[in-house]
CSV table of N, CA and C in Angstrom, one decimal:
chain,number,residue,atom,x,y,z
A,1040,UNK,N,-15.8,-7.5,35.2
A,1040,UNK,CA,-14.3,-6.3,35.6
A,1040,UNK,C,-13.6,-7.5,35.7
A,1041,UNK,N,-12.9,-8.4,36.0
A,1041,UNK,CA,-11.8,-8.9,35.7
A,1041,UNK,C,-11.2,-10.1,35.1
A,1042,UNK,N,-12.2,-10.4,33.5
A,1042,UNK,CA,-11.8,-11.2,33.0
A,1042,UNK,C,-11.2,-10.9,31.9
A,1043,UNK,N,-10.6,-11.5,31.8
A,1043,UNK,CA,-10.1,-11.0,29.9
A,1043,UNK,C,-10.5,-12.4,29.3
A,1044,UNK,N,-10.7,-11.4,27.7
A,1044,UNK,CA,-11.5,-12.1,26.8
A,1044,UNK,C,-10.7,-11.2,25.2
A,1045,UNK,N,-10.1,-12.9,24.3
A,1045,UNK,CA,-10.0,-12.3,23.1
A,1045,UNK,C,-10.6,-12.9,22.1
A,1046,UNK,N,-10.8,-12.1,21.3
A,1046,UNK,CA,-11.5,-12.8,20.2
A,1046,UNK,C,-10.9,-12.4,18.8
A,1047,UNK,N,-10.6,-13.8,18.1
A,1047,UNK,CA,-10.2,-14.0,17.1
A,1047,UNK,C,-10.9,-14.5,15.7
A,1048,UNK,N,-10.0,-14.9,15.4
A,1048,UNK,CA,-10.3,-16.1,14.1
A,1048,UNK,C,-9.0,-16.5,13.4
A,1049,UNK,N,-9.2,-17.9,12.4
A,1049,UNK,CA,-7.4,-17.6,11.6
A,1049,UNK,C,-7.7,-17.3,10.4
A,1050,UNK,N,-9.2,-15.9,10.1
A,1050,UNK,CA,-9.0,-16.1,9.3
A,1050,UNK,C,-10.1,-14.6,8.3
A,1051,UNK,N,-9.8,-13.5,8.0
A,1051,UNK,CA,-10.7,-12.6,7.3
A,1051,UNK,C,-11.7,-13.9,6.8
A,1052,UNK,N,-12.7,-12.7,6.6
A,1052,UNK,CA,-14.2,-13.2,5.7
A,1052,UNK,C,-13.9,-12.5,4.6
A,1053,UNK,N,-14.9,-13.0,2.9
A,1053,UNK,CA,-15.1,-12.4,2.2
A,1053,UNK,C,-16.0,-11.2,1.7
A,1054,UNK,N,-16.9,-11.9,1.9
A,1054,UNK,CA,-18.3,-11.1,2.1
A,1054,UNK,C,-18.9,-10.3,0.7
A,1055,UNK,N,-18.4,-11.1,-0.6
A,1055,UNK,CA,-18.9,-10.9,-1.6
A,1055,UNK,C,-17.9,-10.0,-2.5
A,1056,UNK,N,-16.9,-9.6,-1.5
A,1056,UNK,CA,-15.8,-8.6,-2.2
A,1056,UNK,C,-15.2,-10.1,-3.3
A,1057,UNK,N,-14.8,-9.1,-3.9
A,1057,UNK,CA,-14.4,-9.3,-5.6
A,1057,UNK,C,-15.5,-10.6,-6.0
A,1058,UNK,N,-16.7,-10.8,-5.5
A,1058,UNK,CA,-17.2,-12.0,-5.8
A,1058,UNK,C,-17.6,-13.2,-5.2
A,1059,UNK,N,-16.5,-13.2,-4.6
A,1059,UNK,CA,-16.3,-14.1,-3.5
A,1059,UNK,C,-17.2,-14.7,-2.4
A,1060,UNK,N,-17.6,-15.7,-2.2
A,1060,UNK,CA,-18.9,-15.7,-0.3
A,1060,UNK,C,-17.5,-17.1,0.0
A,1061,UNK,N,-16.6,-17.1,-0.2
A,1061,UNK,CA,-15.8,-18.6,0.5
A,1061,UNK,C,-14.6,-18.1,0.7
A,1062,UNK,N,-13.7,-18.8,1.4
A,1062,UNK,CA,-11.9,-18.5,1.9
A,1062,UNK,C,-11.6,-19.4,0.8
A,1063,UNK,N,-10.3,-19.4,0.5
A,1063,UNK,CA,-9.7,-20.5,-0.5
A,1063,UNK,C,-7.8,-19.9,-0.1
A,1064,UNK,N,-7.5,-20.3,-1.6
A,1064,UNK,CA,-6.3,-20.3,-1.7
A,1064,UNK,C,-6.1,-18.3,-2.2
A,1065,UNK,N,-7.1,-17.1,-1.7
A,1065,UNK,CA,-6.1,-15.9,-1.9
A,1065,UNK,C,-6.5,-15.4,-1.3
A,1066,UNK,N,-5.5,-14.0,-1.7
A,1066,UNK,CA,-4.7,-13.0,-1.0
A,1066,UNK,C,-5.1,-12.0,-1.0
A,1067,UNK,N,-6.1,-11.8,-0.9
A,1067,UNK,CA,-7.4,-10.4,-0.5
A,1067,UNK,C,-7.4,-10.0,0.1
A,1068,UNK,N,-7.2,-8.8,0.8
A,1068,UNK,CA,-7.2,-8.3,2.2
A,1068,UNK,C,-8.5,-8.4,3.4
A,1069,UNK,N,-9.5,-9.0,2.9
A,1069,UNK,CA,-10.4,-9.3,3.7
A,1069,UNK,C,-10.3,-10.5,4.0
A,1070,UNK,N,-9.4,-11.2,3.0
A,1070,UNK,CA,-9.6,-12.6,3.7
A,1070,UNK,C,-8.5,-13.1,4.6
A,1071,UNK,N,-6.9,-12.0,4.5
A,1071,UNK,CA,-6.2,-12.1,5.7
A,1071,UNK,C,-5.8,-10.9,6.3
A,1072,UNK,N,-7.0,-10.4,6.4
A,1072,UNK,CA,-6.7,-9.5,8.2
A,1072,UNK,C,-7.9,-9.9,8.8
A,1073,UNK,N,-7.1,-10.6,9.9
A,1073,UNK,CA,-8.2,-11.1,10.8
A,1073,UNK,C,-8.4,-10.7,12.0
A,1074,UNK,N,-10.0,-10.7,12.2
A,1074,UNK,CA,-9.8,-9.8,13.0
A,1074,UNK,C,-9.3,-9.5,14.6
A,1075,UNK,N,-9.0,-9.1,15.2
A,1075,UNK,CA,-8.5,-9.7,16.8
A,1075,UNK,C,-9.2,-8.5,17.8
A,1076,UNK,N,-10.0,-8.9,18.8
A,1076,UNK,CA,-10.5,-7.7,19.9
A,1076,UNK,C,-10.3,-8.2,21.2
A,1077,UNK,N,-9.9,-7.6,22.2
A,1077,UNK,CA,-9.4,-8.2,22.9
A,1077,UNK,C,-9.9,-6.8,24.1
A,1078,UNK,N,-10.5,-7.7,25.2
A,1078,UNK,CA,-11.1,-6.5,25.9
A,1078,UNK,C,-10.2,-7.1,27.9
A,1079,UNK,N,-9.6,-6.1,28.1
A,1079,UNK,CA,-8.7,-6.5,28.6
A,1079,UNK,C,-8.7,-5.3,30.1
A,1080,UNK,N,-9.3,-5.9,31.7
A,1080,UNK,CA,-9.6,-5.4,32.7
A,1080,UNK,C,-7.8,-4.0,32.6
A,1081,UNK,N,-8.0,-2.9,33.0
A,1081,UNK,CA,-7.0,-1.7,33.1
A,1081,UNK,C,-6.9,-1.4,31.9
A,1082,UNK,N,-7.0,-1.6,30.8
A,1082,UNK,CA,-6.3,-1.3,29.6
A,1082,UNK,C,-8.1,-0.3,28.9
A,1083,UNK,N,-6.7,1.2,28.0
A,1083,UNK,CA,-8.1,1.6,27.6
A,1083,UNK,C,-9.3,1.1,27.2
A,1084,UNK,N,-10.3,1.4,26.9
A,1084,UNK,CA,-11.6,0.0,26.3
A,1084,UNK,C,-11.5,1.5,25.0
A,1085,UNK,N,-11.9,0.9,24.4
A,1085,UNK,CA,-12.5,1.3,22.8
A,1085,UNK,C,-11.3,1.5,21.8
A,1086,UNK,N,-9.8,1.5,22.8
A,1086,UNK,CA,-8.8,1.5,21.9
A,1086,UNK,C,-8.4,1.2,20.4
A,1087,UNK,N,-7.6,1.6,19.5
A,1087,UNK,CA,-7.7,0.6,18.3
A,1087,UNK,C,-6.4,1.0,17.7
A,1088,UNK,N,-6.0,-0.1,17.5
A,1088,UNK,CA,-4.2,-0.2,17.5
A,1088,UNK,C,-4.0,-0.5,16.1
A,1089,UNK,N,-3.3,0.7,14.9
A,1089,UNK,CA,-3.1,-0.1,14.0
A,1089,UNK,C,-1.7,0.0,13.1
A,1090,UNK,N,-1.5,-1.3,13.5
A,1090,UNK,CA,-0.5,-1.9,12.8
A,1090,UNK,C,-0.1,-3.8,13.3
A,1091,UNK,N,0.5,-4.2,12.3
A,1091,UNK,CA,0.5,-5.3,11.3
A,1091,UNK,C,0.5,-6.6,13.1
A,1092,UNK,N,0.0,-7.8,13.7
A,1092,UNK,CA,0.2,-8.7,14.8
A,1092,UNK,C,0.0,-9.7,13.9
A,1093,UNK,N,0.5,-10.6,15.0
A,1093,UNK,CA,0.2,-12.1,14.6
A,1093,UNK,C,-0.8,-12.6,15.6
A,1094,UNK,N,-1.1,-13.5,15.4
A,1094,UNK,CA,-1.5,-14.7,16.5
A,1094,UNK,C,-0.2,-15.0,17.2
A,1095,UNK,N,0.3,-15.1,16.8
A,1095,UNK,CA,2.3,-15.2,17.9
A,1095,UNK,C,2.2,-14.0,18.8
A,1096,UNK,N,1.5,-13.2,18.4
A,1096,UNK,CA,1.8,-12.5,20.1
A,1096,UNK,C,0.7,-12.4,21.0
A,1097,UNK,N,-0.3,-13.3,20.8
A,1097,UNK,CA,-0.6,-13.6,22.0
A,1097,UNK,C,-0.3,-14.1,23.3
A,1098,UNK,N,0.7,-15.0,23.0
A,1098,UNK,CA,1.0,-16.0,24.2
A,1098,UNK,C,2.1,-15.0,24.3
A,1099,UNK,N,3.0,-14.4,24.3
A,1099,UNK,CA,3.9,-13.2,25.2
A,1099,UNK,C,2.8,-12.3,26.1
A,1100,UNK,N,1.7,-11.9,25.1
A,1100,UNK,CA,1.3,-10.8,25.8
A,1100,UNK,C,0.7,-11.1,27.3
A,1101,UNK,N,-0.1,-12.3,27.0
A,1101,UNK,CA,-0.7,-13.4,28.1
A,1101,UNK,C,0.2,-13.7,29.4
A,1102,UNK,N,1.5,-14.0,28.7
A,1102,UNK,CA,2.8,-14.9,29.6
A,1102,UNK,C,3.0,-13.4,30.2
A,1103,UNK,N,3.6,-12.5,29.8
A,1103,UNK,CA,4.0,-11.3,30.2
A,1103,UNK,C,2.6,-10.6,31.8
A,1104,UNK,N,1.8,-10.1,31.2
A,1104,UNK,CA,0.7,-8.8,31.7
A,1104,UNK,C,-0.6,-9.7,32.4
A,1105,UNK,N,-0.6,-11.3,32.4
A,1105,UNK,CA,-1.2,-12.1,32.8
A,1105,UNK,C,-0.8,-12.7,34.0
A,1106,UNK,N,1.0,-13.7,33.8
A,1106,UNK,CA,1.0,-14.6,34.3
A,1106,UNK,C,2.5,-13.6,34.8
A,1107,UNK,N,2.7,-12.7,34.1
A,1107,UNK,CA,3.9,-12.1,35.0
A,1107,UNK,C,5.2,-12.8,34.7
A,1108,UNK,N,5.4,-13.2,33.5
A,1108,UNK,CA,6.5,-14.2,32.8
A,1108,UNK,C,7.7,-12.9,32.9
A,1109,UNK,N,8.8,-13.3,33.3
A,1109,UNK,CA,9.7,-12.3,33.4
A,1109,UNK,C,10.7,-12.4,32.3
A,1110,UNK,N,10.8,-13.6,31.9
A,1110,UNK,CA,11.7,-13.9,30.6
A,1110,UNK,C,11.3,-13.0,29.6
A,1111,UNK,N,12.4,-13.3,27.9
A,1111,UNK,CA,12.0,-12.8,27.1
A,1111,UNK,C,10.9,-13.4,26.4
A,1112,UNK,N,10.1,-13.1,25.9
A,1112,UNK,CA,9.3,-13.8,25.2
A,1112,UNK,C,9.9,-14.4,23.9
A,1113,UNK,N,11.2,-14.2,23.7
A,1113,UNK,CA,12.5,-15.1,22.5
A,1113,UNK,C,12.1,-16.0,23.2
A,1114,UNK,N,12.3,-16.7,24.4
A,1114,UNK,CA,12.5,-17.4,25.3
A,1114,UNK,C,12.0,-19.0,24.7
A,1115,UNK,N,10.4,-18.3,24.5
A,1115,UNK,CA,9.4,-19.5,24.1
A,1115,UNK,C,7.7,-19.4,22.9
A,1116,UNK,N,8.8,-17.5,21.9
A,1116,UNK,CA,7.8,-16.9,21.3
A,1116,UNK,C,8.2,-16.9,20.5
A,1117,UNK,N,8.2,-16.9,19.1
A,1117,UNK,CA,8.1,-15.2,18.2
A,1117,UNK,C,7.8,-14.3,18.3
A,1118,UNK,N,6.8,-14.5,18.9
A,1118,UNK,CA,5.6,-13.2,18.9
A,1118,UNK,C,6.2,-12.0,19.7
A,1119,UNK,N,5.4,-11.2,20.0
A,1119,UNK,CA,5.2,-9.8,21.1
A,1119,UNK,C,4.6,-9.3,21.8
A,1120,UNK,N,4.6,-8.6,22.5
A,1120,UNK,CA,3.2,-8.3,23.8
A,1120,UNK,C,2.8,-7.4,23.0
A,1121,UNK,N,1.7,-7.5,22.9
A,1121,UNK,CA,0.2,-7.1,21.7
A,1121,UNK,C,0.7,-5.4,21.7
A,1122,UNK,N,0.9,-5.0,23.5
A,1122,UNK,CA,0.8,-3.9,23.6
A,1122,UNK,C,2.0,-3.0,23.3
A,1123,UNK,N,3.2,-3.5,22.5
A,1123,UNK,CA,4.3,-2.4,22.7
A,1123,UNK,C,4.3,-2.3,21.4
A,1124,UNK,N,3.3,-2.0,20.8
A,1124,UNK,CA,2.7,-1.7,19.4
A,1124,UNK,C,4.5,-2.3,18.4
A,1125,UNK,N,4.6,-3.3,18.5
A,1125,UNK,CA,5.6,-3.5,17.4
A,1125,UNK,C,4.6,-4.3,16.4
A,1126,UNK,N,5.3,-3.7,14.9
A,1126,UNK,CA,4.3,-3.5,13.8
A,1126,UNK,C,5.5,-4.9,13.0
A,1127,UNK,N,5.2,-6.1,13.0
A,1127,UNK,CA,6.0,-6.8,11.9
A,1127,UNK,C,5.9,-7.0,11.2
A,1128,UNK,N,7.3,-7.1,10.0
A,1128,UNK,CA,7.9,-6.3,9.4
A,1128,UNK,C,7.6,-6.9,8.2
A,1129,UNK,N,7.4,-8.2,8.3
A,1129,UNK,CA,7.1,-9.9,6.9
A,1129,UNK,C,6.1,-10.4,8.1
A,1130,UNK,N,5.5,-11.2,7.5
A,1130,UNK,CA,4.5,-12.4,8.0
A,1130,UNK,C,3.9,-13.4,6.6
A,1131,UNK,N,3.5,-14.6,7.7
A,1131,UNK,CA,3.3,-15.5,6.5
A,1131,UNK,C,1.9,-15.9,6.5
A,1132,UNK,N,1.2,-15.7,5.4
A,1132,UNK,CA,0.2,-16.3,5.4
A,1132,UNK,C,-0.3,-17.9,4.5
A,1133,UNK,N,-1.1,-18.6,5.2
A,1133,UNK,CA,-1.2,-19.5,4.0
A,1133,UNK,C,-2.7,-20.5,4.0
A,1134,UNK,N,-2.8,-21.5,2.9
A,1134,UNK,CA,-4.5,-22.0,3.1
A,1134,UNK,C,-3.8,-23.0,2.5
A,1135,UNK,N,-4.7,-23.7,2.5
A,1135,UNK,CA,-4.5,-25.3,2.3
A,1135,UNK,C,-3.8,-25.8,0.9
A,1136,UNK,N,-3.4,-24.7,-0.1
A,1136,UNK,CA,-3.1,-24.5,-1.6
A,1136,UNK,C,-1.6,-24.3,-1.2
A,1137,UNK,N,-1.6,-23.1,-1.1
A,1137,UNK,CA,-0.4,-22.2,-1.4
A,1137,UNK,C,0.0,-21.4,0.1
A,1138,UNK,N,0.9,-20.6,0.3
A,1138,UNK,CA,1.2,-19.7,0.8
A,1138,UNK,C,1.7,-18.4,0.4
A,1139,UNK,N,1.8,-17.3,0.9
A,1139,UNK,CA,2.3,-15.7,0.3
A,1139,UNK,C,3.1,-14.9,2.2
A,1140,UNK,N,3.8,-14.5,1.8
A,1140,UNK,CA,4.6,-13.7,2.5
A,1140,UNK,C,4.2,-12.2,2.3
A,1141,UNK,N,3.6,-12.2,3.2
A,1141,UNK,CA,2.9,-10.5,3.5
A,1141,UNK,C,4.1,-9.7,3.6
A,1142,UNK,N,4.2,-9.0,3.6
A,1142,UNK,CA,5.5,-7.0,2.8
A,1142,UNK,C,4.3,-5.9,3.1
A,1143,UNK,N,5.0,-4.9,3.6
A,1143,UNK,CA,4.3,-3.6,3.3
A,1143,UNK,C,4.3,-2.9,2.1
A,1144,UNK,N,4.8,-3.6,1.5
A,1144,UNK,CA,4.8,-3.1,0.1
A,1144,UNK,C,4.6,-4.3,-1.2
A,1145,UNK,N,4.7,-5.2,-1.0
A,1145,UNK,CA,4.3,-5.8,-1.8
A,1145,UNK,C,3.4,-7.5,-1.4
A,1146,UNK,N,3.7,-8.5,-1.5
A,1146,UNK,CA,3.0,-9.7,-1.4
A,1146,UNK,C,3.7,-11.1,-2.4
A,1147,UNK,N,4.4,-11.6,-1.6
A,1147,UNK,CA,5.1,-13.5,-3.0
A,1147,UNK,C,4.1,-14.2,-2.4
A,1148,UNK,N,3.5,-14.7,-3.6
A,1148,UNK,CA,2.4,-16.3,-3.4
A,1148,UNK,C,3.0,-17.1,-4.1
A,1149,UNK,N,3.2,-17.9,-3.2
A,1149,UNK,CA,4.2,-18.9,-3.8
A,1149,UNK,C,3.1,-20.1,-3.9
A,1150,UNK,N,3.7,-20.8,-4.8
A,1150,UNK,CA,2.4,-23.1,-5.5
A,1150,UNK,C,3.5,-23.9,-5.1
A,1151,UNK,N,2.7,-25.2,-5.1
A,1151,UNK,CA,3.2,-26.4,-4.6
A,1151,UNK,C,4.3,-26.7,-6.1
A,1152,UNK,N,4.4,-25.9,-6.9
A,1152,UNK,CA,4.9,-26.4,-7.9
A,1152,UNK,C,6.5,-25.4,-8.5
A,1153,UNK,N,6.5,-25.0,-6.6
A,1153,UNK,CA,7.7,-24.1,-6.9
A,1153,UNK,C,7.5,-22.7,-8.0
A,1154,UNK,N,6.2,-22.6,-8.4
A,1154,UNK,CA,6.2,-20.6,-9.1
A,1154,UNK,C,5.6,-20.6,-8.0
A,1155,UNK,N,5.9,-19.0,-8.5
A,1155,UNK,CA,5.2,-18.2,-7.4
A,1155,UNK,C,4.8,-16.6,-8.5
A,1156,UNK,N,4.2,-16.2,-7.8
A,1156,UNK,CA,3.5,-14.5,-8.1
A,1156,UNK,C,4.5,-13.7,-7.0
A,1157,UNK,N,4.3,-12.2,-7.7
A,1157,UNK,CA,4.4,-10.9,-7.0
A,1157,UNK,C,4.0,-10.2,-7.1
A,1158,UNK,N,3.6,-9.5,-6.3
A,1158,UNK,CA,2.3,-8.0,-6.0
A,1158,UNK,C,2.7,-7.1,-5.7
A,1159,UNK,N,2.8,-6.1,-6.1
A,1159,UNK,CA,3.0,-4.8,-5.4
A,1159,UNK,C,1.2,-4.8,-4.8
A,1160,UNK,N,1.7,-4.1,-3.2
A,1160,UNK,CA,0.6,-3.3,-2.6
A,1160,UNK,C,0.6,-2.1,-2.4
A,1161,UNK,N,-0.6,-1.4,-3.1
A,1161,UNK,CA,-1.0,-0.6,-3.7
A,1161,UNK,C,-1.6,-0.1,-2.0
A,1162,UNK,N,-1.0,1.0,-1.2
A,1162,UNK,CA,-1.5,1.9,-0.6
A,1162,UNK,C,-3.1,2.7,-0.2
A,1163,UNK,N,-3.5,1.8,0.8
A,1163,UNK,CA,-5.2,2.5,0.3
A,1163,UNK,C,-5.9,2.0,-0.4
A,1164,UNK,N,-4.9,1.1,-1.3
A,1164,UNK,CA,-6.4,0.4,-2.1
A,1164,UNK,C,-6.0,-1.2,-2.0
A,1165,UNK,N,-7.1,-1.9,-2.1
A,1165,UNK,CA,-6.7,-3.6,-2.8
A,1165,UNK,C,-5.9,-4.1,-3.1
A,1166,UNK,N,-5.2,-5.1,-2.3
A,1166,UNK,CA,-4.3,-5.8,-2.6
A,1166,UNK,C,-4.5,-6.8,-3.5
A,1167,UNK,N,-3.7,-7.2,-4.6
A,1167,UNK,CA,-3.6,-8.4,-5.7
A,1167,UNK,C,-3.7,-9.5,-5.2
A,1168,UNK,N,-4.9,-10.8,-5.9
A,1168,UNK,CA,-4.9,-12.0,-5.5
A,1168,UNK,C,-4.1,-13.3,-6.1
A,1169,UNK,N,-4.6,-14.1,-6.1
A,1169,UNK,CA,-3.6,-15.2,-6.8
A,1169,UNK,C,-4.5,-15.2,-8.2
A,1170,UNK,N,-3.1,-15.1,-9.0
A,1170,UNK,CA,-4.0,-15.1,-10.8
A,1170,UNK,C,-4.3,-14.2,-11.0
A,1171,UNK,N,-4.3,-12.8,-9.9
A,1171,UNK,CA,-4.4,-11.8,-10.8
A,1171,UNK,C,-4.0,-11.2,-11.8
A,1172,UNK,N,-2.8,-10.4,-11.5
A,1172,UNK,CA,-2.2,-9.6,-12.3
A,1172,UNK,C,-1.0,-9.8,-13.3
A,1173,UNK,N,0.3,-10.6,-12.5
A,1173,UNK,CA,1.0,-11.0,-12.9
A,1173,UNK,C,1.0,-12.7,-13.4
A,1174,UNK,N,1.6,-12.7,-14.1
A,1174,UNK,CA,2.1,-14.5,-14.8
A,1174,UNK,C,3.4,-15.0,-13.7
A,1175,UNK,N,2.5,-16.1,-13.2
A,1175,UNK,CA,3.9,-16.7,-12.5
A,1175,UNK,C,4.8,-16.8,-13.4
A,1176,UNK,N,5.9,-16.7,-12.1
A,1176,UNK,CA,7.4,-16.8,-12.8
A,1176,UNK,C,7.9,-18.1,-12.4
A,1177,UNK,N,8.8,-19.0,-12.8
A,1177,UNK,CA,9.4,-20.0,-11.7
A,1177,UNK,C,10.6,-19.5,-11.3
A,1178,UNK,N,11.1,-20.1,-10.1
A,1178,UNK,CA,12.4,-19.2,-9.7
A,1178,UNK,C,13.3,-20.6,-9.7
A,1179,UNK,N,14.6,-20.6,-10.8
A,1179,UNK,CA,15.2,-21.5,-11.5
A,1179,UNK,C,15.8,-22.4,-9.8
A,1180,UNK,N,16.8,-21.5,-9.4
A,1180,UNK,CA,17.4,-22.8,-8.3
A,1180,UNK,C,16.2,-23.0,-7.2
A,1181,UNK,N,15.5,-22.7,-6.9
A,1181,UNK,CA,14.5,-23.1,-5.8
A,1181,UNK,C,13.5,-24.7,-7.1
A,1182,UNK,N,13.1,-24.4,-7.8
A,1182,UNK,CA,13.4,-26.5,-8.6
A,1182,UNK,C,14.5,-26.9,-9.0
A,1183,UNK,N,15.1,-26.3,-8.9
A,1183,UNK,CA,16.9,-26.9,-9.8
A,1183,UNK,C,16.5,-27.4,-8.1
A,1184,UNK,N,17.1,-27.3,-6.9
A,1184,UNK,CA,17.3,-27.7,-6.1
A,1184,UNK,C,15.9,-28.6,-5.3
A,1185,UNK,N,15.1,-28.7,-5.5
A,1185,UNK,CA,13.6,-29.7,-5.2
A,1185,UNK,C,14.2,-30.8,-6.4
A,1186,UNK,N,14.2,-30.4,-7.5
A,1186,UNK,CA,14.5,-31.5,-8.3
A,1186,UNK,C,15.6,-32.5,-8.2
A,1187,UNK,N,16.6,-31.5,-7.1
A,1187,UNK,CA,17.9,-32.9,-7.3
A,1187,UNK,C,18.2,-34.5,-6.2
A,1188,UNK,N,18.1,-35.0,-6.5
A,1188,UNK,CA,17.4,-36.5,-5.6
A,1188,UNK,C,18.4,-36.0,-4.5
A,1189,UNK,N,19.1,-35.5,-4.3
A,1189,UNK,CA,20.4,-35.4,-2.9
A,1189,UNK,C,19.6,-34.3,-2.0
A,1190,UNK,N,18.4,-33.4,-2.6
A,1190,UNK,CA,17.9,-32.7,-1.9
A,1190,UNK,C,16.2,-33.3,-1.1
A,1191,UNK,N,16.1,-34.3,-1.5
A,1191,UNK,CA,15.4,-34.9,-1.3
A,1191,UNK,C,15.3,-36.1,-0.1
A,1192,UNK,N,14.4,-35.7,1.1
A,1192,UNK,CA,14.7,-36.6,2.2
A,1192,UNK,C,13.5,-37.2,2.6
């Protein structure tokens, strides 16, 4: 009755989608859609929120709704209260190999060598993953910046 339970993970699971059973440097929806289940006394039971959230949103939710913190979440976090209904316009997902910028209409996957891939997100369809649709392109300004000795620190 008076216990808050938050269940989440650091990544989703492939579970055989695309013939994969392991996590890896893939940006398929099953790998990047992370479960988040919250049981909170006084909140509607069984409610489903259909907007993009982040683990960054957990702390502001706890600080305000559990601990009664009145200063703005921006004082201590980049996240928002989970129950405000604010979706993230974009976010970064990472693996041990690469990072991806997730936006509503596209996914940009970056690689350690400065290459990147941009994949359209099809609403209602599976996102394209690393190595799938488009050939990697080099962002020359990024590569030049990395190669300049004065930019190495």
